[in-house]
Amino acid sequence: MLYQLKRIAIVTSGGDAPGMNAAVRAVARVAYSKNMEVYGFERGWDGLITNTFRPLTPRSVGGIIQLGGTILHTSRSPQFKKKQGLKKAAKNLARNKINGLVVIGGNGSFQGAFELSKETETLIVGVPATIDNDVFGTDETIGFDTAVNTAVSEIDKIRDTAISHERIFIVEVMGRTRGFLASTIGLTIGAEIILVPEVKFEKEKIIKRLEENNAKGKKSGIIVAAEGVGDTRKLATEIEEDTGTEVRLSILGYAQRGGSPTARSRLLASLFANEAVELMTKEQGNRIVGLQKGKVTSMELEESCKTEKPLDLNLLKLADVLAT
Ligand code: F6P
């Protein structure tokens, strides 16, 4: 006999990602098709603590599939990291008779969801949405493809001016701790050098490579660096001093987190949302959904939280070979 879910809620939490709205829409509509009531907590975990939510109907989530950001708003809730905040959230879920909670977010949100799962009977399912693509249990997160494409189209423009002026550019992309964005962006814009937080860089090697390029007639170049690699401004100055070539720094920043989601991000959002609601109807909580080897799957929330997703270093090796 299937678990009789009546009321489910959605929360979007942590850094926003393009496609979060597509996921909100799909969760609401799939749940509605299974005769559930759906509510949206506002401003991430803060909404659970302050008990701020609104009903979501198939109509009220209309016209949002193409919108970046999240209509529910989001936050990085310091209150939720405290026991008191968690307990308040759990109490509000019980008080509102919410028997399923879909958490749309990244690692930090899933860590929060795992802590909350120890305080509540409500079934929790995570839907991975972060431009960082650093969630263990899915090959790709909602928003990653959009952020990659945003960065690629910007860097293609930077390439034009780099070639004209025969300059080196360091382009800093997002990724405070991980290099999934930098490695994919670097490979797909044809970066001369890619720097990621997982691999400590040696300035001397960078200089050597740039000098070799210069000797081959390659007078300009692009270094794609994840923000987590360190002080890129200092690195730019040092490379300029050591090579005698003009170096400019361009920080792409928060534009990578916004914008209309690509078809790929919308597709993942729809597939993940469907699976999340399916899991709940089968009474399977404390899981995250994901894409593994092209198939929609799920895994224990705890396993995802406790395991670091490995970066594919082959991408860096291939980028290196291709940057001749
Ligand atoms: O969304 C993930 C991420 O973009 C990281 O790569 C980045 O360092 C971080 O969020 C910054 O976000 P905030 O300023 O919102 O904490």
PDB file of C-alpha atoms in Angstrom, residues 27-323:
ATOM      1  CA  VAL A  27       7.431  19.406  -8.628  1.00  0.00           C
ATOM      2  CA  ALA A  28       4.201  21.363  -8.169  1.00  0.00           C
ATOM      3  CA  ARG A  29       2.620  20.015 -11.334  1.00  0.00           C
ATOM      4  CA  VAL A  30       3.671  16.381 -10.909  1.00  0.00           C
ATOM      5  CA  ALA A  31       2.486  16.437  -7.287  1.00  0.00           C
ATOM      6  CA  TYR A  32      -0.783  18.046  -8.330  1.00  0.00           C
ATOM      7  CA  SER A  33      -1.321  15.285 -10.901  1.00  0.00           C
ATOM      8  CA  LYS A  34      -1.108  12.856  -7.959  1.00  0.00           C
ATOM      9  CA  ASN A  35      -3.712  14.796  -5.988  1.00  0.00           C
ATOM     10  CA  MET A  36      -1.303  16.382  -3.538  1.00  0.00           C
ATOM     11  CA  GLU A  37      -1.422  19.894  -2.146  1.00  0.00           C
ATOM     12  CA  VAL A  38       1.812  21.772  -2.700  1.00  0.00           C
ATOM     13  CA  TYR A  39       3.290  24.669  -0.726  1.00  0.00           C
ATOM     14  CA  GLY A  40       6.416  26.740  -1.222  1.00  0.00           C
ATOM     15  CA  PHE A  41       8.477  27.919   1.733  1.00  0.00           C
ATOM     16  CA  GLU A  42      10.013  31.320   1.123  1.00  0.00           C
ATOM     17  CA  ARG A  43      13.628  32.490   1.442  1.00  0.00           C
ATOM     18  CA  GLY A  44      15.222  29.094   1.854  1.00  0.00           C
ATOM     19  CA  TRP A  45      15.463  27.503   5.292  1.00  0.00           C
ATOM     20  CA  ASP A  46      14.493  30.853   6.846  1.00  0.00           C
ATOM     21  CA  GLY A  47      10.954  30.262   5.583  1.00  0.00           C
ATOM     22  CA  LEU A  48      10.692  27.010   7.517  1.00  0.00           C
ATOM     23  CA  ILE A  49      11.887  28.736  10.672  1.00  0.00           C
ATOM     24  CA  THR A  50       9.541  31.714  10.333  1.00  0.00           C
ATOM     25  CA  ASN A  51       6.729  29.534   8.938  1.00  0.00           C
ATOM     26  CA  THR A  52       6.435  31.625   5.781  1.00  0.00           C
ATOM     27  CA  PHE A  53       4.917  29.719   2.905  1.00  0.00           C
ATOM     28  CA  ARG A  54       2.339  29.967   0.175  1.00  0.00           C
ATOM     29  CA  PRO A  55       0.269  27.485  -1.809  1.00  0.00           C
ATOM     30  CA  LEU A  56       1.620  26.545  -5.212  1.00  0.00           C
ATOM     31  CA  THR A  57      -0.895  25.519  -7.835  1.00  0.00           C
ATOM     32  CA  PRO A  58      -0.354  24.433 -11.435  1.00  0.00           C
ATOM     33  CA  ARG A  59      -1.470  27.948 -12.432  1.00  0.00           C
ATOM     34  CA  SER A  60       0.656  29.864  -9.938  1.00  0.00           C
ATOM     35  CA  VAL A  61       3.802  28.173 -11.267  1.00  0.00           C
ATOM     36  CA  GLY A  62       2.920  29.087 -14.864  1.00  0.00           C
ATOM     37  CA  GLY A  63       5.305  31.216 -16.937  1.00  0.00           C
ATOM     38  CA  ILE A  64       8.398  30.498 -14.844  1.00  0.00           C
ATOM     39  CA  ILE A  65      10.140  27.651 -16.709  1.00  0.00           C
ATOM     40  CA  GLN A  66      12.299  30.175 -18.586  1.00  0.00           C
ATOM     41  CA  LEU A  67      13.146  32.398 -15.610  1.00  0.00           C
ATOM     42  CA  GLY A  68      16.489  32.435 -13.823  1.00  0.00           C
ATOM     43  CA  GLY A  69      16.672  32.790 -10.041  1.00  0.00           C
ATOM     44  CA  THR A  70      13.961  31.339  -7.839  1.00  0.00           C
ATOM     45  CA  ILE A  71      10.457  32.715  -7.349  1.00  0.00           C
ATOM     46  CA  LEU A  72      10.568  31.353  -3.795  1.00  0.00           C
ATOM     47  CA  HIS A  73      13.737  33.366  -3.065  1.00  0.00           C
ATOM     48  CA  THR A  74      16.677  31.809  -1.280  1.00  0.00           C
ATOM     49  CA  SER A  75      19.142  32.427   1.532  1.00  0.00           C
ATOM     50  CA  ARG A  76      22.092  30.952   3.344  1.00  0.00           C
ATOM     51  CA  SER A  77      20.351  30.699   6.709  1.00  0.00           C
ATOM     52  CA  PRO A  78      22.711  30.991   9.712  1.00  0.00           C
ATOM     53  CA  GLN A  79      19.728  30.267  12.019  1.00  0.00           C
ATOM     54  CA  PHE A  80      19.228  26.872  10.418  1.00  0.00           C
ATOM     55  CA  LYS A  81      22.753  25.823  11.376  1.00  0.00           C
ATOM     56  CA  LYS A  82      21.715  26.009  15.042  1.00  0.00           C
ATOM     57  CA  LYS A  83      19.786  23.284  16.846  1.00  0.00           C
ATOM     58  CA  GLN A  84      17.082  25.770  17.819  1.00  0.00           C
ATOM     59  CA  GLY A  85      16.499  26.739  14.183  1.00  0.00           C
ATOM     60  CA  LEU A  86      16.290  23.100  13.103  1.00  0.00           C
ATOM     61  CA  LYS A  87      13.792  22.329  15.831  1.00  0.00           C
ATOM     62  CA  LYS A  88      11.613  25.301  14.867  1.00  0.00           C
ATOM     63  CA  ALA A  89      11.654  24.161  11.226  1.00  0.00           C
ATOM     64  CA  ALA A  90      10.711  20.604  12.217  1.00  0.00           C
ATOM     65  CA  LYS A  91       7.899  21.923  14.414  1.00  0.00           C
ATOM     66  CA  ASN A  92       6.513  24.024  11.570  1.00  0.00           C
ATOM     67  CA  LEU A  93       6.549  21.052   9.204  1.00  0.00           C
ATOM     68  CA  ALA A  94       4.554  19.030  11.764  1.00  0.00           C
ATOM     69  CA  ARG A  95       2.201  21.908  12.571  1.00  0.00           C
ATOM     70  CA  ASN A  96       1.370  22.360   8.881  1.00  0.00           C
ATOM     71  CA  LYS A  97       1.024  18.600   8.375  1.00  0.00           C
ATOM     72  CA  ILE A  98       3.636  18.638   5.599  1.00  0.00           C
ATOM     73  CA  ASN A  99       4.504  15.007   4.972  1.00  0.00           C
ATOM     74  CA  GLY A 100       6.994  15.533   2.153  1.00  0.00           C
ATOM     75  CA  LEU A 101       9.646  18.216   1.614  1.00  0.00           C
ATOM     76  CA  VAL A 102      11.519  18.702  -1.657  1.00  0.00           C
ATOM     77  CA  VAL A 103      14.795  20.546  -1.099  1.00  0.00           C
ATOM     78  CA  ILE A 104      16.138  22.184  -4.258  1.00  0.00           C
ATOM     79  CA  GLY A 105      19.768  23.235  -3.734  1.00  0.00           C
ATOM     80  CA  GLY A 106      23.382  22.151  -3.464  1.00  0.00           C
ATOM     81  CA  ASN A 107      25.715  20.590  -0.908  1.00  0.00           C
ATOM     82  CA  GLY A 108      25.063  23.100   1.879  1.00  0.00           C
ATOM     83  CA  SER A 109      21.311  22.678   1.476  1.00  0.00           C
ATOM     84  CA  PHE A 110      21.612  18.910   1.557  1.00  0.00           C
ATOM     85  CA  GLN A 111      23.734  19.070   4.687  1.00  0.00           C
ATOM     86  CA  GLY A 112      20.926  21.140   6.226  1.00  0.00           C
ATOM     87  CA  ALA A 113      18.344  18.669   4.946  1.00  0.00           C
ATOM     88  CA  PHE A 114      20.262  15.793   6.516  1.00  0.00           C
ATOM     89  CA  GLU A 115      20.351  17.552   9.896  1.00  0.00           C
ATOM     90  CA  LEU A 116      16.646  18.328   9.598  1.00  0.00           C
ATOM     91  CA  SER A 117      15.884  14.687   8.774  1.00  0.00           C
ATOM     92  CA  LYS A 118      17.047  13.765  12.285  1.00  0.00           C
ATOM     93  CA  GLU A 119      14.392  16.053  13.791  1.00  0.00           C
ATOM     94  CA  THR A 120      11.369  15.334  11.607  1.00  0.00           C
ATOM     95  CA  GLU A 121       9.103  12.558  10.353  1.00  0.00           C
ATOM     96  CA  THR A 122       8.577  14.436   7.089  1.00  0.00           C
ATOM     97  CA  LEU A 123      10.018  12.640   4.054  1.00  0.00           C
ATOM     98  CA  ILE A 124      12.826  14.700   2.560  1.00  0.00           C
ATOM     99  CA  VAL A 125      14.064  14.423  -1.028  1.00  0.00           C
ATOM    100  CA  GLY A 126      16.874  16.564  -2.449  1.00  0.00           C
ATOM    101  CA  VAL A 127      16.942  17.891  -6.011  1.00  0.00           C
ATOM    102  CA  PRO A 128      20.511  18.947  -6.922  1.00  0.00           C
ATOM    103  CA  ALA A 129      20.585  22.499  -8.264  1.00  0.00           C
ATOM    104  CA  THR A 130      23.843  24.439  -8.148  1.00  0.00           C
ATOM    105  CA  ILE A 131      26.043  25.942 -10.799  1.00  0.00           C
ATOM    106  CA  ASP A 132      29.057  24.375  -9.032  1.00  0.00           C
ATOM    107  CA  ASN A 133      28.071  20.805 -10.068  1.00  0.00           C
ATOM    108  CA  ASP A 134      29.761  19.497  -6.916  1.00  0.00           C
ATOM    109  CA  VAL A 135      27.021  17.218  -5.542  1.00  0.00           C
ATOM    110  CA  PHE A 136      28.009  13.575  -5.104  1.00  0.00           C
ATOM    111  CA  GLY A 137      25.329  11.279  -6.538  1.00  0.00           C
ATOM    112  CA  THR A 138      24.710  13.108  -9.783  1.00  0.00           C
ATOM    113  CA  ASP A 139      26.866  13.565 -12.855  1.00  0.00           C
ATOM    114  CA  GLU A 140      25.262  16.950 -13.394  1.00  0.00           C
ATOM    115  CA  THR A 141      23.291  19.474 -11.376  1.00  0.00           C
ATOM    116  CA  ILE A 142      20.538  21.813 -12.514  1.00  0.00           C
ATOM    117  CA  GLY A 143      22.091  25.146 -13.548  1.00  0.00           C
ATOM    118  CA  PHE A 144      25.581  23.890 -14.368  1.00  0.00           C
ATOM    119  CA  ASP A 145      25.028  23.801 -18.115  1.00  0.00           C
ATOM    120  CA  THR A 146      23.560  27.310 -18.097  1.00  0.00           C
ATOM    121  CA  ALA A 147      26.475  28.725 -16.104  1.00  0.00           C
ATOM    122  CA  VAL A 148      28.987  27.024 -18.415  1.00  0.00           C
ATOM    123  CA  ASN A 149      27.270  28.479 -21.482  1.00  0.00           C
ATOM    124  CA  THR A 150      27.092  31.951 -19.921  1.00  0.00           C
ATOM    125  CA  ALA A 151      30.811  31.881 -19.197  1.00  0.00           C
ATOM    126  CA  VAL A 152      31.704  30.453 -22.609  1.00  0.00           C
ATOM    127  CA  SER A 153      29.863  33.192 -24.472  1.00  0.00           C
ATOM    128  CA  GLU A 154      31.582  35.870 -22.354  1.00  0.00           C
ATOM    129  CA  ILE A 155      35.041  34.346 -22.753  1.00  0.00           C
ATOM    130  CA  ASP A 156      34.626  34.020 -26.523  1.00  0.00           C
ATOM    131  CA  LYS A 157      34.286  37.823 -26.515  1.00  0.00           C
ATOM    132  CA  ILE A 158      37.313  38.208 -24.284  1.00  0.00           C
ATOM    133  CA  ARG A 159      39.248  36.034 -26.747  1.00  0.00           C
ATOM    134  CA  ASP A 160      38.653  38.629 -29.485  1.00  0.00           C
ATOM    135  CA  THR A 161      40.219  41.438 -27.512  1.00  0.00           C
ATOM    136  CA  ALA A 162      42.991  39.193 -26.179  1.00  0.00           C
ATOM    137  CA  ILE A 163      44.041  38.374 -29.759  1.00  0.00           C
ATOM    138  CA  SER A 164      43.790  41.998 -30.949  1.00  0.00           C
ATOM    139  CA  HIS A 165      45.989  43.293 -28.148  1.00  0.00           C
ATOM    140  CA  GLU A 166      48.222  40.221 -27.897  1.00  0.00           C
ATOM    141  CA  ARG A 167      47.495  39.998 -24.204  1.00  0.00           C
ATOM    142  CA  ILE A 168      47.138  37.263 -21.656  1.00  0.00           C
ATOM    143  CA  PHE A 169      43.823  37.199 -19.817  1.00  0.00           C
ATOM    144  CA  ILE A 170      43.118  35.508 -16.552  1.00  0.00           C
ATOM    145  CA  VAL A 171      39.376  34.877 -16.467  1.00  0.00           C
ATOM    146  CA  GLU A 172      38.136  34.029 -13.011  1.00  0.00           C
ATOM    147  CA  VAL A 173      35.026  31.876 -12.952  1.00  0.00           C
ATOM    148  CA  MET A 174      32.948  30.731  -9.990  1.00  0.00           C
ATOM    149  CA  GLY A 175      33.882  27.746  -7.877  1.00  0.00           C
ATOM    150  CA  ARG A 176      34.878  28.650  -4.349  1.00  0.00           C
ATOM    151  CA  THR A 177      36.062  25.167  -3.505  1.00  0.00           C
ATOM    152  CA  ARG A 178      35.682  23.063  -6.626  1.00  0.00           C
ATOM    153  CA  GLY A 179      36.827  23.195 -10.240  1.00  0.00           C
ATOM    154  CA  PHE A 180      33.941  21.600 -12.150  1.00  0.00           C
ATOM    155  CA  LEU A 181      32.962  24.909 -13.744  1.00  0.00           C
ATOM    156  CA  ALA A 182      36.548  25.969 -14.487  1.00  0.00           C
ATOM    157  CA  SER A 183      37.527  22.653 -16.071  1.00  0.00           C
ATOM    158  CA  THR A 184      34.476  22.403 -18.340  1.00  0.00           C
ATOM    159  CA  ILE A 185      34.572  26.097 -19.260  1.00  0.00           C
ATOM    160  CA  GLY A 186      38.327  25.959 -19.829  1.00  0.00           C
ATOM    161  CA  LEU A 187      38.122  22.937 -22.101  1.00  0.00           C
ATOM    162  CA  THR A 188      35.244  24.359 -24.127  1.00  0.00           C
ATOM    163  CA  ILE A 189      36.735  27.822 -24.729  1.00  0.00           C
ATOM    164  CA  GLY A 190      40.123  26.338 -25.640  1.00  0.00           C
ATOM    165  CA  ALA A 191      41.940  27.785 -22.634  1.00  0.00           C
ATOM    166  CA  GLU A 192      45.724  27.782 -22.750  1.00  0.00           C
ATOM    167  CA  ILE A 193      45.812  27.029 -19.016  1.00  0.00           C
ATOM    168  CA  ILE A 194      43.159  25.938 -16.487  1.00  0.00           C
ATOM    169  CA  LEU A 195      43.544  26.428 -12.745  1.00  0.00           C
ATOM    170  CA  VAL A 196      41.333  24.553 -10.271  1.00  0.00           C
ATOM    171  CA  PRO A 197      41.341  24.452  -6.456  1.00  0.00           C
ATOM    172  CA  GLU A 198      41.946  20.681  -6.478  1.00  0.00           C
ATOM    173  CA  VAL A 199      45.374  21.023  -8.111  1.00  0.00           C
ATOM    174  CA  LYS A 200      47.902  23.414  -6.593  1.00  0.00           C
ATOM    175  CA  PHE A 201      49.338  25.548  -9.366  1.00  0.00           C
ATOM    176  CA  GLU A 202      53.010  26.404  -9.831  1.00  0.00           C
ATOM    177  CA  LYS A 203      53.558  29.922 -11.125  1.00  0.00           C
ATOM    178  CA  GLU A 204      56.848  28.910 -12.781  1.00  0.00           C
ATOM    179  CA  LYS A 205      55.084  26.277 -14.890  1.00  0.00           C
ATOM    180  CA  ILE A 206      52.494  28.809 -16.039  1.00  0.00           C
ATOM    181  CA  ILE A 207      55.227  31.266 -17.056  1.00  0.00           C
ATOM    182  CA  LYS A 208      57.155  28.545 -18.862  1.00  0.00           C
ATOM    183  CA  ARG A 209      54.067  27.501 -20.819  1.00  0.00           C
ATOM    184  CA  LEU A 210      53.272  31.109 -21.771  1.00  0.00           C
ATOM    185  CA  GLU A 211      56.850  31.701 -22.911  1.00  0.00           C
ATOM    186  CA  GLU A 212      56.788  28.532 -25.011  1.00  0.00           C
ATOM    187  CA  ASN A 213      53.530  29.688 -26.572  1.00  0.00           C
ATOM    188  CA  ASN A 214      55.029  33.073 -27.306  1.00  0.00           C
ATOM    189  CA  ALA A 215      58.034  31.441 -28.987  1.00  0.00           C
ATOM    190  CA  LYS A 216      55.622  29.416 -31.171  1.00  0.00           C
ATOM    191  CA  GLY A 217      53.911  32.607 -32.262  1.00  0.00           C
ATOM    192  CA  LYS A 218      50.991  32.376 -29.890  1.00  0.00           C
ATOM    193  CA  LYS A 219      51.040  35.913 -28.584  1.00  0.00           C
ATOM    194  CA  SER A 220      47.819  35.872 -26.592  1.00  0.00           C
ATOM    195  CA  GLY A 221      46.224  33.429 -24.247  1.00  0.00           C
ATOM    196  CA  ILE A 222      43.463  32.745 -21.788  1.00  0.00           C
ATOM    197  CA  ILE A 223      43.920  31.278 -18.350  1.00  0.00           C
ATOM    198  CA  VAL A 224      40.640  30.106 -16.840  1.00  0.00           C
ATOM    199  CA  ALA A 225      40.901  30.092 -13.043  1.00  0.00           C
ATOM    200  CA  ALA A 226      38.331  28.985 -10.482  1.00  0.00           C
ATOM    201  CA  GLU A 227      37.821  31.624  -7.799  1.00  0.00           C
ATOM    202  CA  GLY A 228      39.038  29.111  -5.211  1.00  0.00           C
ATOM    203  CA  VAL A 229      42.610  28.978  -6.556  1.00  0.00           C
ATOM    204  CA  GLY A 230      43.714  32.086  -4.682  1.00  0.00           C
ATOM    205  CA  ASP A 231      44.541  35.696  -5.455  1.00  0.00           C
ATOM    206  CA  THR A 232      44.149  35.994  -9.229  1.00  0.00           C
ATOM    207  CA  ARG A 233      44.916  39.746  -9.178  1.00  0.00           C
ATOM    208  CA  LYS A 234      48.308  39.067  -7.622  1.00  0.00           C
ATOM    209  CA  LEU A 235      48.897  36.239 -10.100  1.00  0.00           C
ATOM    210  CA  ALA A 236      48.105  38.567 -13.028  1.00  0.00           C
ATOM    211  CA  THR A 237      50.624  41.142 -11.792  1.00  0.00           C
ATOM    212  CA  GLU A 238      53.309  38.528 -11.271  1.00  0.00           C
ATOM    213  CA  ILE A 239      52.839  36.949 -14.706  1.00  0.00           C
ATOM    214  CA  GLU A 240      52.999  40.373 -16.324  1.00  0.00           C
ATOM    215  CA  GLU A 241      56.240  41.176 -14.495  1.00  0.00           C
ATOM    216  CA  ASP A 242      57.835  37.827 -15.299  1.00  0.00           C
ATOM    217  CA  THR A 243      56.820  37.523 -18.961  1.00  0.00           C
ATOM    218  CA  GLY A 244      56.792  41.167 -20.005  1.00  0.00           C
ATOM    219  CA  THR A 245      53.436  40.525 -21.730  1.00  0.00           C
ATOM    220  CA  GLU A 246      50.407  42.582 -20.744  1.00  0.00           C
ATOM    221  CA  VAL A 247      48.068  40.609 -18.489  1.00  0.00           C
ATOM    222  CA  ARG A 248      44.465  41.533 -17.715  1.00  0.00           C
ATOM    223  CA  LEU A 249      42.138  40.015 -15.156  1.00  0.00           C
ATOM    224  CA  SER A 250      38.433  39.565 -15.849  1.00  0.00           C
ATOM    225  CA  ILE A 251      36.194  38.289 -13.054  1.00  0.00           C
ATOM    226  CA  LEU A 252      32.948  36.934 -14.474  1.00  0.00           C
ATOM    227  CA  GLY A 253      31.240  36.807 -11.067  1.00  0.00           C
ATOM    228  CA  TYR A 254      27.550  36.558 -10.316  1.00  0.00           C
ATOM    229  CA  ALA A 255      26.321  36.821 -13.912  1.00  0.00           C
ATOM    230  CA  GLN A 256      27.118  33.100 -14.022  1.00  0.00           C
ATOM    231  CA  ARG A 257      24.385  32.444 -11.460  1.00  0.00           C
ATOM    232  CA  GLY A 258      21.611  34.203 -13.368  1.00  0.00           C
ATOM    233  CA  GLY A 259      19.915  34.159 -16.735  1.00  0.00           C
ATOM    234  CA  SER A 260      17.389  32.008 -18.487  1.00  0.00           C
ATOM    235  CA  PRO A 261      18.131  28.292 -18.019  1.00  0.00           C
ATOM    236  CA  THR A 262      19.334  26.349 -21.060  1.00  0.00           C
ATOM    237  CA  ALA A 263      17.197  23.533 -22.438  1.00  0.00           C
ATOM    238  CA  ARG A 264      19.562  21.114 -20.696  1.00  0.00           C
ATOM    239  CA  SER A 265      19.032  22.737 -17.278  1.00  0.00           C
ATOM    240  CA  ARG A 266      15.254  22.749 -17.811  1.00  0.00           C
ATOM    241  CA  LEU A 267      15.299  19.102 -18.856  1.00  0.00           C
ATOM    242  CA  LEU A 268      17.230  18.037 -15.756  1.00  0.00           C
ATOM    243  CA  ALA A 269      14.897  20.139 -13.592  1.00  0.00           C
ATOM    244  CA  SER A 270      11.836  18.402 -15.022  1.00  0.00           C
ATOM    245  CA  LEU A 271      13.296  14.882 -14.793  1.00  0.00           C
ATOM    246  CA  PHE A 272      14.658  15.360 -11.254  1.00  0.00           C
ATOM    247  CA  ALA A 273      11.409  16.895 -10.011  1.00  0.00           C
ATOM    248  CA  ASN A 274       9.391  14.017 -11.405  1.00  0.00           C
ATOM    249  CA  GLU A 275      11.676  11.474  -9.727  1.00  0.00           C
ATOM    250  CA  ALA A 276      11.549  13.363  -6.409  1.00  0.00           C
ATOM    251  CA  VAL A 277       7.751  13.189  -6.299  1.00  0.00           C
ATOM    252  CA  GLU A 278       7.810   9.552  -7.448  1.00  0.00           C
ATOM    253  CA  LEU A 279      10.137   8.671  -4.563  1.00  0.00           C
ATOM    254  CA  MET A 280       7.780  10.304  -2.115  1.00  0.00           C
ATOM    255  CA  THR A 281       4.788   8.388  -3.389  1.00  0.00           C
ATOM    256  CA  LYS A 282       6.828   5.230  -2.724  1.00  0.00           C
ATOM    257  CA  GLU A 283       7.571   6.467   0.791  1.00  0.00           C
ATOM    258  CA  GLN A 284      11.270   6.786   0.060  1.00  0.00           C
ATOM    259  CA  GLY A 285      12.617   9.778   1.933  1.00  0.00           C
ATOM    260  CA  ASN A 286      16.074  11.013   2.872  1.00  0.00           C
ATOM    261  CA  ARG A 287      17.363  10.607  -0.641  1.00  0.00           C
ATOM    262  CA  ILE A 288      18.659  12.859  -3.381  1.00  0.00           C
ATOM    263  CA  VAL A 289      17.801  12.353  -7.016  1.00  0.00           C
ATOM    264  CA  GLY A 290      20.434  12.561  -9.721  1.00  0.00           C
ATOM    265  CA  LEU A 291      21.673  11.594 -13.139  1.00  0.00           C
ATOM    266  CA  GLN A 292      24.143   8.732 -13.371  1.00  0.00           C
ATOM    267  CA  LYS A 293      25.408   7.444 -16.706  1.00  0.00           C
ATOM    268  CA  GLY A 294      22.474   9.081 -18.470  1.00  0.00           C
ATOM    269  CA  LYS A 295      19.804   7.608 -16.183  1.00  0.00           C
ATOM    270  CA  VAL A 296      17.745   9.336 -13.506  1.00  0.00           C
ATOM    271  CA  THR A 297      18.532   7.647 -10.200  1.00  0.00           C
ATOM    272  CA  SER A 298      18.652   8.395  -6.491  1.00  0.00           C
ATOM    273  CA  MET A 299      20.910   7.775  -3.516  1.00  0.00           C
ATOM    274  CA  GLU A 300      20.864   8.165   0.257  1.00  0.00           C
ATOM    275  CA  LEU A 301      21.021  11.789   1.346  1.00  0.00           C
ATOM    276  CA  GLU A 302      23.582  10.845   3.979  1.00  0.00           C
ATOM    277  CA  GLU A 303      25.894   9.201   1.444  1.00  0.00           C
ATOM    278  CA  SER A 304      25.735  12.251  -0.797  1.00  0.00           C
ATOM    279  CA  CYS A 305      26.495  14.577   2.125  1.00  0.00           C
ATOM    280  CA  LYS A 306      29.426  12.528   3.343  1.00  0.00           C
ATOM    281  CA  THR A 307      31.145  11.899   0.016  1.00  0.00           C
ATOM    282  CA  GLU A 308      33.158  14.354  -2.018  1.00  0.00           C
ATOM    283  CA  LYS A 309      32.450  14.255  -5.736  1.00  0.00           C
ATOM    284  CA  PRO A 310      35.703  13.605  -7.593  1.00  0.00           C
ATOM    285  CA  LEU A 311      36.822  16.032 -10.285  1.00  0.00           C
ATOM    286  CA  ASP A 312      37.600  14.374 -13.611  1.00  0.00           C
ATOM    287  CA  LEU A 313      41.271  15.258 -14.051  1.00  0.00           C
ATOM    288  CA  ASN A 314      41.169  13.811 -17.583  1.00  0.00           C
ATOM    289  CA  LEU A 315      39.359  16.959 -18.680  1.00  0.00           C
ATOM    290  CA  LEU A 316      42.370  18.991 -17.600  1.00  0.00           C
ATOM    291  CA  LYS A 317      44.775  16.640 -19.366  1.00  0.00           C
ATOM    292  CA  LEU A 318      42.737  16.797 -22.575  1.00  0.00           C
ATOM    293  CA  ALA A 319      42.502  20.594 -22.395  1.00  0.00           C
ATOM    294  CA  ASP A 320      46.270  20.665 -22.048  1.00  0.00           C
ATOM    295  CA  VAL A 321      46.770  18.493 -25.135  1.00  0.00           C
ATOM    296  CA  LEU A 322      44.322  20.598 -27.136  1.00  0.00           C
ATOM    297  CA  ALA A 323      45.950  23.885 -26.167  1.00  0.00           C
TER     298      ALA A 323
END
